[in-house]
């Protein structure tokens, strides 16, 4: 557990200027009374990552990692959690007092916690829109809460093969369908949209009259066209900000040793920051 005086943490990635992580973590430090803790951001790519980590002093408590570093950091760590290893992606590094580097993935339990906050404890089936890195984390989250089939809607056979492989690895029953048929996904009990901004806009016209739950991992701009139509029709919507806050809560708890982290204050800070944009 880290001491409370003069500790540092930061988020690394490239590009990184858009990150809300400093807003969330600093809000947590304020609520927890960690007045001497700082949280910064650094634009670091894969080539610069080893040197950056080697240069960290004993005042460092932890790092948050975003793209393209989540896989690149793994060889630089002393230990990787089972959760992170399951998707070959680390978004959290805790630097211990004895100099060890521990890697974890808080995106997966963050997704589960964000859904649980909306009352989603278990689903019989689910659909995933997209097949990138976030989609594998979504599959890992569904491994914990989905009792049946997951259908992934993808744009290429190569992506489809990747999703089926992830399903086998995570012990999730995955069926893949072509993106051209993605409207079918919207009738699932849980839809997780993992695509870039604008990719699902055309699907908004196909939202059913009584949609179930949409988890859209985007948060800026928000709402997406799909999320807005989903809400208009009375469906439950979990946002990318919900995910960001819940995974950051877990990071704060690991890095500071303080539990529980102040979820409400962190969400409020994130909402204010997004509104200011």
Short mmCIF file of C-alpha atoms in Angstrom, two decimals, residues 34-239:
data_model
loop_
_atom_site.label_atom_id
_atom_site.label_comp_id
_atom_site.label_asym_id
_atom_site.label_seq_id
_atom_site.Cartn_x
_atom_site.Cartn_y
_atom_site.Cartn_z
CA UNK A 34 -4.49 13.02 -0.61
CA UNK A 35 -3.33 16.62 -0.97
CA UNK A 36 0.27 15.73 -1.87
CA UNK A 37 -0.66 13.30 -4.63
CA UNK A 38 -0.37 14.39 -8.27
CA UNK A 39 -1.71 12.84 -11.46
CA UNK A 40 -0.42 13.94 -14.88
CA UNK A 41 -0.53 12.87 -18.49
CA UNK A 42 2.35 12.05 -20.80
CA UNK A 43 2.35 11.44 -24.54
CA UNK A 44 4.33 8.20 -24.73
CA UNK A 45 4.42 5.79 -27.65
CA UNK A 46 5.55 2.17 -27.74
CA UNK A 47 9.17 3.06 -28.54
CA UNK A 48 9.45 5.48 -25.61
CA UNK A 49 7.65 3.33 -23.04
CA UNK A 50 10.59 1.23 -21.75
CA UNK A 51 12.71 4.32 -21.11
CA UNK A 52 9.87 6.13 -19.40
CA UNK A 53 9.19 3.25 -17.01
CA UNK A 54 12.88 2.71 -16.25
CA UNK A 55 13.14 6.38 -15.29
CA UNK A 56 10.42 6.28 -12.65
CA UNK A 57 11.53 7.03 -9.10
CA UNK A 58 10.24 5.73 -5.75
CA UNK A 59 7.67 8.53 -5.54
CA UNK A 60 5.63 6.86 -8.30
CA UNK A 61 2.58 4.88 -7.19
CA UNK A 62 1.03 3.87 -10.50
CA UNK A 63 0.25 4.38 -14.16
CA UNK A 64 -2.90 4.28 -16.28
CA UNK A 65 -2.30 3.10 -19.85
CA UNK A 66 -4.29 3.68 -22.99
CA UNK A 67 -3.59 2.90 -26.64
CA UNK A 68 -1.15 1.91 -28.00
CA UNK A 69 0.53 0.76 -24.77
CA UNK A 70 -1.79 -1.85 -23.24
CA UNK A 71 0.02 -4.78 -24.82
CA UNK A 72 3.45 -3.19 -25.20
CA UNK A 73 3.83 -2.77 -21.44
CA UNK A 74 3.44 -6.47 -20.60
CA UNK A 75 7.11 -7.50 -21.11
CA UNK A 76 8.17 -4.63 -18.80
CA UNK A 77 6.19 -5.92 -15.81
CA UNK A 78 7.06 -8.27 -12.95
CA UNK A 79 3.56 -9.68 -12.66
CA UNK A 80 0.34 -9.56 -14.70
CA UNK A 81 -3.07 -10.37 -13.25
CA UNK A 82 -5.15 -13.21 -14.60
CA UNK A 83 -7.72 -10.68 -15.84
CA UNK A 84 -5.16 -8.73 -17.85
CA UNK A 85 -3.53 -11.88 -19.19
CA UNK A 86 -6.88 -13.17 -20.42
CA UNK A 87 -7.07 -10.36 -23.00
CA UNK A 88 -3.34 -9.58 -23.28
CA UNK A 89 -4.04 -5.99 -22.25
CA UNK A 90 -2.86 -4.02 -19.21
CA UNK A 91 -4.39 -0.63 -18.47
CA UNK A 92 -3.15 -0.31 -14.88
CA UNK A 93 0.34 -0.58 -13.43
CA UNK A 94 0.84 -0.45 -9.68
CA UNK A 95 4.38 0.37 -8.54
CA UNK A 96 5.01 -1.21 -5.16
CA UNK A 97 7.17 0.11 -2.36
CA UNK A 98 9.67 -2.67 -2.99
CA UNK A 99 10.04 -1.70 -6.66
CA UNK A 100 7.84 -4.29 -8.35
CA UNK A 101 5.60 -3.48 -11.32
CA UNK A 102 2.20 -5.14 -11.20
CA UNK A 103 -0.10 -5.05 -14.23
CA UNK A 104 -3.88 -5.34 -14.19
CA UNK A 105 -6.88 -4.65 -16.42
CA UNK A 106 -9.66 -2.63 -14.77
CA UNK A 107 -11.64 -2.19 -17.99
CA UNK A 108 -13.18 -5.66 -17.65
CA UNK A 109 -14.42 -5.40 -14.04
CA UNK A 110 -15.25 -1.76 -14.81
CA UNK A 111 -17.66 -2.87 -17.53
CA UNK A 112 -19.26 -5.39 -15.18
CA UNK A 113 -19.59 -2.75 -12.43
CA UNK A 114 -21.09 -0.19 -14.83
CA UNK A 115 -23.72 -2.71 -15.92
CA UNK A 116 -24.41 -3.78 -12.35
CA UNK A 117 -25.02 -0.14 -11.44
CA UNK A 118 -27.88 -0.22 -13.99
CA UNK A 119 -29.25 -3.42 -12.53
CA UNK A 120 -27.75 -5.75 -15.14
CA UNK A 121 -26.40 -8.70 -13.18
CA UNK A 122 -26.87 -11.42 -15.80
CA UNK A 123 -28.09 -11.74 -19.40
CA UNK A 124 -29.08 -14.77 -21.47
CA UNK A 125 -27.43 -13.46 -24.64
CA UNK A 126 -25.69 -10.37 -25.97
CA UNK A 127 -24.47 -8.65 -29.13
CA UNK A 128 -21.19 -6.83 -29.73
CA UNK A 129 -20.79 -4.22 -32.44
CA UNK A 130 -17.19 -4.16 -33.61
CA UNK A 131 -14.13 -6.35 -33.16
CA UNK A 132 -11.26 -4.18 -31.93
CA UNK A 133 -9.37 -4.20 -28.64
CA UNK A 134 -12.39 -2.99 -26.67
CA UNK A 135 -14.47 -5.83 -28.09
CA UNK A 136 -12.14 -8.41 -26.52
CA UNK A 137 -12.57 -6.69 -23.15
CA UNK A 138 -16.33 -6.72 -23.70
CA UNK A 139 -16.16 -10.46 -24.35
CA UNK A 140 -14.20 -10.95 -21.14
CA UNK A 141 -16.84 -8.97 -19.23
CA UNK A 142 -19.61 -11.02 -20.84
CA UNK A 143 -17.82 -14.19 -19.75
CA UNK A 144 -18.79 -13.13 -16.22
CA UNK A 145 -22.43 -12.23 -16.81
CA UNK A 146 -23.73 -13.84 -20.04
CA UNK A 147 -25.12 -17.37 -19.79
CA UNK A 148 -25.64 -17.91 -23.51
CA UNK A 149 -24.50 -16.89 -26.96
CA UNK A 150 -22.71 -13.67 -27.91
CA UNK A 151 -23.11 -12.50 -31.50
CA UNK A 152 -20.39 -10.21 -32.83
CA UNK A 153 -21.06 -8.03 -35.88
CA UNK A 154 -17.84 -7.36 -37.78
CA UNK A 155 -16.63 -5.94 -41.08
CA UNK A 156 -14.21 -8.64 -42.25
CA UNK A 157 -13.60 -12.37 -42.00
CA UNK A 158 -10.23 -11.68 -40.39
CA UNK A 159 -11.96 -9.78 -37.58
CA UNK A 160 -14.58 -12.51 -37.33
CA UNK A 161 -11.87 -15.13 -36.89
CA UNK A 162 -10.24 -13.03 -34.17
CA UNK A 163 -13.50 -12.73 -32.25
CA UNK A 164 -14.12 -16.48 -32.46
CA UNK A 165 -10.59 -17.09 -31.18
CA UNK A 166 -11.17 -14.71 -28.28
CA UNK A 167 -14.40 -16.52 -27.53
CA UNK A 168 -12.59 -19.86 -27.33
CA UNK A 169 -9.90 -18.37 -25.13
CA UNK A 170 -12.40 -16.72 -22.78
CA UNK A 171 -14.83 -19.65 -22.83
CA UNK A 172 -17.62 -17.59 -24.37
CA UNK A 173 -19.92 -18.95 -27.07
CA UNK A 174 -19.31 -16.50 -29.95
CA UNK A 175 -21.08 -16.40 -33.30
CA UNK A 176 -20.02 -13.83 -35.88
CA UNK A 177 -22.19 -12.02 -38.41
CA UNK A 178 -21.47 -9.52 -41.16
CA UNK A 179 -21.69 -5.82 -40.30
CA UNK A 180 -24.28 -5.42 -43.06
CA UNK A 181 -26.72 -7.24 -40.77
CA UNK A 182 -25.87 -5.23 -37.65
CA UNK A 183 -29.46 -3.99 -37.27
CA UNK A 184 -30.28 -7.46 -35.91
CA UNK A 185 -28.01 -6.79 -32.95
CA UNK A 186 -30.33 -4.12 -31.61
CA UNK A 187 -32.89 -6.69 -30.47
CA UNK A 188 -30.48 -8.42 -28.10
CA UNK A 189 -31.00 -8.18 -24.31
CA UNK A 190 -27.64 -6.38 -24.12
CA UNK A 191 -25.87 -4.57 -26.97
CA UNK A 192 -22.26 -3.45 -26.48
CA UNK A 193 -21.09 -0.92 -29.09
CA UNK A 194 -17.27 -0.85 -29.26
CA UNK A 195 -16.88 1.02 -32.54
CA UNK A 196 -15.32 4.45 -33.26
CA UNK A 197 -17.36 7.65 -33.36
CA UNK A 198 -19.91 7.69 -36.17
CA UNK A 199 -19.72 3.98 -36.95
CA UNK A 200 -23.14 3.16 -35.49
CA UNK A 201 -24.97 6.36 -36.48
CA UNK A 202 -26.73 4.67 -39.41
CA UNK A 203 -28.12 2.01 -37.06
CA UNK A 204 -30.05 4.53 -34.98
CA UNK A 205 -33.01 4.41 -37.36
CA UNK A 206 -33.38 0.69 -36.67
CA UNK A 207 -33.69 0.88 -32.87
CA UNK A 208 -36.71 -1.24 -31.89
CA UNK A 209 -39.70 0.29 -30.12
CA UNK A 210 -38.83 -1.43 -26.84
CA UNK A 211 -35.06 -1.73 -26.69
CA UNK A 212 -33.36 -3.45 -23.77
CA UNK A 213 -29.87 -2.24 -22.72
CA UNK A 214 -27.20 -0.48 -24.76
CA UNK A 215 -23.63 -0.12 -23.52
CA UNK A 216 -21.94 2.41 -25.82
CA UNK A 217 -18.25 2.74 -24.92
CA UNK A 218 -17.94 6.23 -26.43
CA UNK A 219 -18.21 9.34 -24.25
CA UNK A 220 -17.12 12.26 -26.46
CA UNK A 221 -19.14 13.31 -28.36
CA UNK A 222 -22.12 12.19 -26.29
CA UNK A 223 -24.76 11.06 -26.78
CA UNK A 224 -24.08 9.12 -29.94
CA UNK A 225 -26.95 9.01 -32.44
CA UNK A 226 -27.58 5.39 -31.41
CA UNK A 227 -27.62 6.19 -27.67
CA UNK A 228 -29.91 9.18 -28.18
CA UNK A 229 -32.48 7.15 -30.12
CA UNK A 230 -32.17 4.28 -27.65
CA UNK A 231 -32.95 6.61 -24.73
CA UNK A 232 -35.82 8.22 -26.63
CA UNK A 233 -37.43 4.80 -26.97
CA UNK A 234 -37.03 4.11 -23.25
CA UNK A 235 -34.10 1.72 -23.35
CA UNK A 236 -31.41 1.64 -20.66
CA UNK A 237 -28.12 3.23 -21.74
CA UNK A 238 -24.68 2.76 -20.16
CA UNK A 239 -22.13 5.26 -21.47
#
